[in-house]
N, CA, C and O atoms as a GROMACS GRO file, in nm:
protein
  184
    1MET      N    1  12.464   5.683  16.628
    1MET     CA    2  12.362   5.786  16.617
    1MET      C    3  12.261   5.744  16.511
    1MET      O    4  12.296   5.689  16.407
    2SER      N    5  12.138   5.769  16.540
    2SER     CA    6  12.033   5.736  16.443
    2SER      C    7  12.024   5.846  16.337
    2SER      O    8  12.085   5.952  16.351
    3ALA      N    9  11.950   5.819  16.234
    3ALA     CA   10  11.933   5.917  16.126
    3ALA      C   11  11.865   6.044  16.178
    3ALA      O   12  11.893   6.154  16.131
    4HIS      N   13  11.778   6.027  16.274
    4HIS     CA   14  11.708   6.143  16.332
    4HIS      C   15  11.807   6.235  16.404
    4HIS      O   16  11.798   6.357  16.392
    5ALA      N   17  11.899   6.177  16.479
    5ALA     CA   18  11.997   6.256  16.553
    5ALA      C   19  12.088   6.334  16.459
    5ALA      O   20  12.124   6.448  16.487
    6VAL      N   21  12.126   6.273  16.348
    6VAL     CA   22  12.211   6.342  16.250
    6VAL      C   23  12.137   6.463  16.194
    6VAL      O   24  12.196   6.570  16.179
    7TYR      N   25  12.010   6.447  16.164
    7TYR     CA   26  11.929   6.558  16.112
    7TYR      C   27  11.918   6.671  16.215
    7TYR      O   28  11.935   6.788  16.181
    8VAL      N   29  11.890   6.635  16.338
    8VAL     CA   30  11.874   6.737  16.443
    8VAL      C   31  12.005   6.811  16.468
    8VAL      O   32  12.005   6.934  16.478
    9MET      N   33  12.115   6.738  16.478
    9MET     CA   34  12.244   6.803  16.504
    9MET      C   35  12.285   6.892  16.388
    9MET      O   36  12.340   7.000  16.410
   10SER      N   37  12.260   6.849  16.265
   10SER     CA   38  12.294   6.935  16.151
   10SER      C   39  12.207   7.060  16.148
   10SER      O   40  12.253   7.167  16.109
   11ALA      N   41  12.081   7.048  16.189
   11ALA     CA   42  11.993   7.166  16.195
   11ALA      C   43  12.043   7.265  16.300
   11ALA      O   44  12.042   7.386  16.278
   12TYR      N   45  12.087   7.213  16.416
   12TYR     CA   46  12.143   7.300  16.519
   12TYR      C   47  12.271   7.368  16.468
   12TYR      O   48  12.293   7.487  16.495
   13LEU      N   49  12.354   7.295  16.396
   13LEU     CA   50  12.478   7.352  16.345
   13LEU      C   51  12.449   7.464  16.244
   13LEU      O   52  12.514   7.568  16.249
   14VAL      N   53  12.355   7.442  16.155
   14VAL     CA   54  12.319   7.545  16.057
   14VAL      C   55  12.265   7.669  16.128
   14VAL      O   56  12.302   7.781  16.093
   15ALA      N   57  12.179   7.650  16.227
   15ALA     CA   58  12.123   7.763  16.301
   15ALA      C   59  12.234   7.839  16.374
   15ALA      O   60  12.233   7.962  16.377
   16LEU      N   61  12.328   7.767  16.432
   16LEU     CA   62  12.438   7.831  16.505
   16LEU      C   63  12.526   7.913  16.410
   16LEU      O   64  12.567   8.024  16.444
   17VAL      N   65  12.554   7.860  16.293
   17VAL     CA   66  12.635   7.932  16.195
   17VAL      C   67  12.564   8.058  16.148
   17VAL      O   68  12.626   8.164  16.136
   18ILE      N   69  12.435   8.048  16.122
   18ILE     CA   70  12.359   8.165  16.077
   18ILE      C   71  12.353   8.272  16.186
   18ILE      O   72  12.374   8.390  16.158
   19LEU      N   73  12.324   8.232  16.309
   19LEU     CA   74  12.319   8.329  16.418
   19LEU      C   75  12.456   8.393  16.443
   19LEU      O   76  12.463   8.513  16.472
   20GLY      N   77  12.562   8.317  16.432
   20GLY     CA   78  12.697   8.372  16.447
   20GLY      C   79  12.727   8.474  16.339
   20GLY      O   80  12.786   8.579  16.366
   21GLY      N   81  12.687   8.444  16.216
   21GLY     CA   82  12.708   8.539  16.106
   21GLY      C   83  12.630   8.667  16.126
   21GLY      O   84  12.681   8.776  16.099
   22LEU      N   85  12.508   8.655  16.174
   22LEU     CA   86  12.428   8.774  16.201
   22LEU      C   87  12.489   8.858  16.313
   22LEU      O   88  12.486   8.981  16.307
   23LEU      N   89  12.544   8.793  16.414
   23LEU     CA   90  12.608   8.865  16.523
   23LEU      C   91  12.730   8.942  16.473
   23LEU      O   92  12.747   9.060  16.505
   24VAL      N   93  12.814   8.876  16.396
   24VAL     CA   94  12.935   8.942  16.343
   24VAL      C   95  12.896   9.059  16.253
   24VAL      O   96  12.956   9.166  16.261
   25SER      N   97  12.797   9.038  16.167
   25SER     CA   98  12.753   9.143  16.077
   25SER      C   99  12.697   9.263  16.155
   25SER      O  100  12.726   9.378  16.122
   26SER      N  101  12.618   9.237  16.256
   26SER     CA  102  12.560   9.345  16.336
   26SER      C  103  12.666   9.426  16.409
   26SER      O  104  12.661   9.548  16.412
   27LEU      N  105  12.763   9.357  16.466
   27LEU     CA  106  12.869   9.428  16.538
   27LEU      C  107  12.956   9.510  16.443
   27LEU      O  108  12.999   9.620  16.478
   28ALA      N  109  12.981   9.458  16.325
   28ALA     CA  110  13.061   9.533  16.227
   28ALA      C  111  12.986   9.658  16.182
   28ALA      O  112  13.045   9.765  16.170
   29THR      N  113  12.857   9.645  16.157
   29THR     CA  114  12.776   9.760  16.116
   29THR      C  115  12.769   9.863  16.228
   29THR      O  116  12.778   9.984  16.202
   30ARG      N  117  12.753   9.817  16.350
   30ARG     CA  118  12.749   9.908  16.467
   30ARG      C  119  12.877   9.989  16.478
   30ARG      O  120  12.874  10.110  16.500
   31ASN      N  121  12.991   9.922  16.463
   31ASN     CA  122  13.119   9.992  16.471
   31ASN      C  123  13.135  10.092  16.358
   31ASN      O  124  13.186  10.202  16.378
   32ARG      N  125  13.092  10.054  16.238
   32ARG     CA  126  13.103  10.145  16.122
   32ARG      C  127  13.018  10.269  16.144
   32ARG      O  128  13.063  10.381  16.116
   33VAL      N  129  12.896  10.251  16.193
   33VAL     CA  130  12.806  10.365  16.215
   33VAL      C  131  12.862  10.455  16.325
   33VAL      O  132  12.856  10.578  16.314
   34ARG      N  133  12.917  10.395  16.430
   34ARG     CA  134  12.976  10.477  16.538
   34ARG      C  135  13.093  10.559  16.486
   34ARG      O  136  13.109  10.675  16.523
   35ARG      N  137  13.176  10.499  16.399
   35ARG     CA  138  13.289  10.574  16.341
   35ARG      C  139  13.240  10.689  16.254
   35ARG      O  140  13.294  10.799  16.258
   36GLU      N  141  13.135  10.663  16.175
   36GLU     CA  142  13.081  10.769  16.089
   36GLU      C  143  13.022  10.882  16.173
   36GLU      O  144  13.044  10.999  16.141
   37LEU      N  145  12.950  10.850  16.278
   37LEU     CA  146  12.893  10.954  16.364
   37LEU      C  147  13.003  11.034  16.434
   37LEU      O  148  12.993  11.156  16.447
   38ALA      N  149  13.108  10.966  16.479
   38ALA     CA  150  13.219  11.035  16.544
   38ALA      C  151  13.289  11.128  16.445
   38ALA      O  152  13.331  11.238  16.482
   39ALA      N  153  13.302  11.084  16.321
   39ALA     CA  154  13.369  11.167  16.220
   39ALA      C  155  13.287  11.293  16.191
   39ALA      O  156  13.343  11.398  16.158
   40ARG      N  157  13.157  11.283  16.203
   40ARG     CA  158  13.069  11.399  16.179
   40ARG      C  159  13.046  11.484  16.304
   40ARG      O  160  12.981  11.588  16.298
   41GLY      N  161  13.101  11.438  16.417
   41GLY     CA  162  13.086  11.510  16.542
   41GLY      C  163  12.949  11.492  16.604
   41GLY      O  164  12.903  11.578  16.679
   42LEU      N  165  12.884  11.381  16.575
   42LEU     CA  166  12.748  11.358  16.626
   42LEU      C  167  12.740  11.245  16.728
   42LEU      O  168  12.632  11.193  16.756
   43GLU      N  169  12.855  11.207  16.785
   43GLU     CA  170  12.853  11.096  16.881
   43GLU      C  171  12.776  11.136  17.007
   43GLU      O  172  12.768  11.253  17.043
   44ARG      N  173  12.719  11.038  17.072
   44ARG     CA  174  12.640  11.060  17.193
   44ARG      C  175  12.730  11.092  17.311
   44ARG      O  176  12.832  11.026  17.331
   45LYS      N  177  12.694  11.191  17.386
   45LYS     CA  178  12.770  11.228  17.507
   45LYS      C  179  12.736  11.130  17.618
   45LYS      O  180  12.620  11.093  17.636
   46LYS      N  181  12.837  11.087  17.692
   46LYS     CA  182  12.815  10.991  17.800
   46LYS      C  183  12.791  11.059  17.931
   46LYS      O  184  12.770  10.992  18.033
   0.00000   0.00000   0.00000
C-alpha cells in the first residue's frame, strides 16, 4: 500500500468510528426520552 492509501483508509476508519458513536449516542438518548415520556404518561398513542 502506498502512503496515500494508508491516509485514505485511516480517514475512512476515523469517520466510521465517529458515525458509529453518534448512532449509539442518538439511540441511547432516544430510549431515555421515551422512558421519561412513558413515566410521565405522555407517550404517543399508536
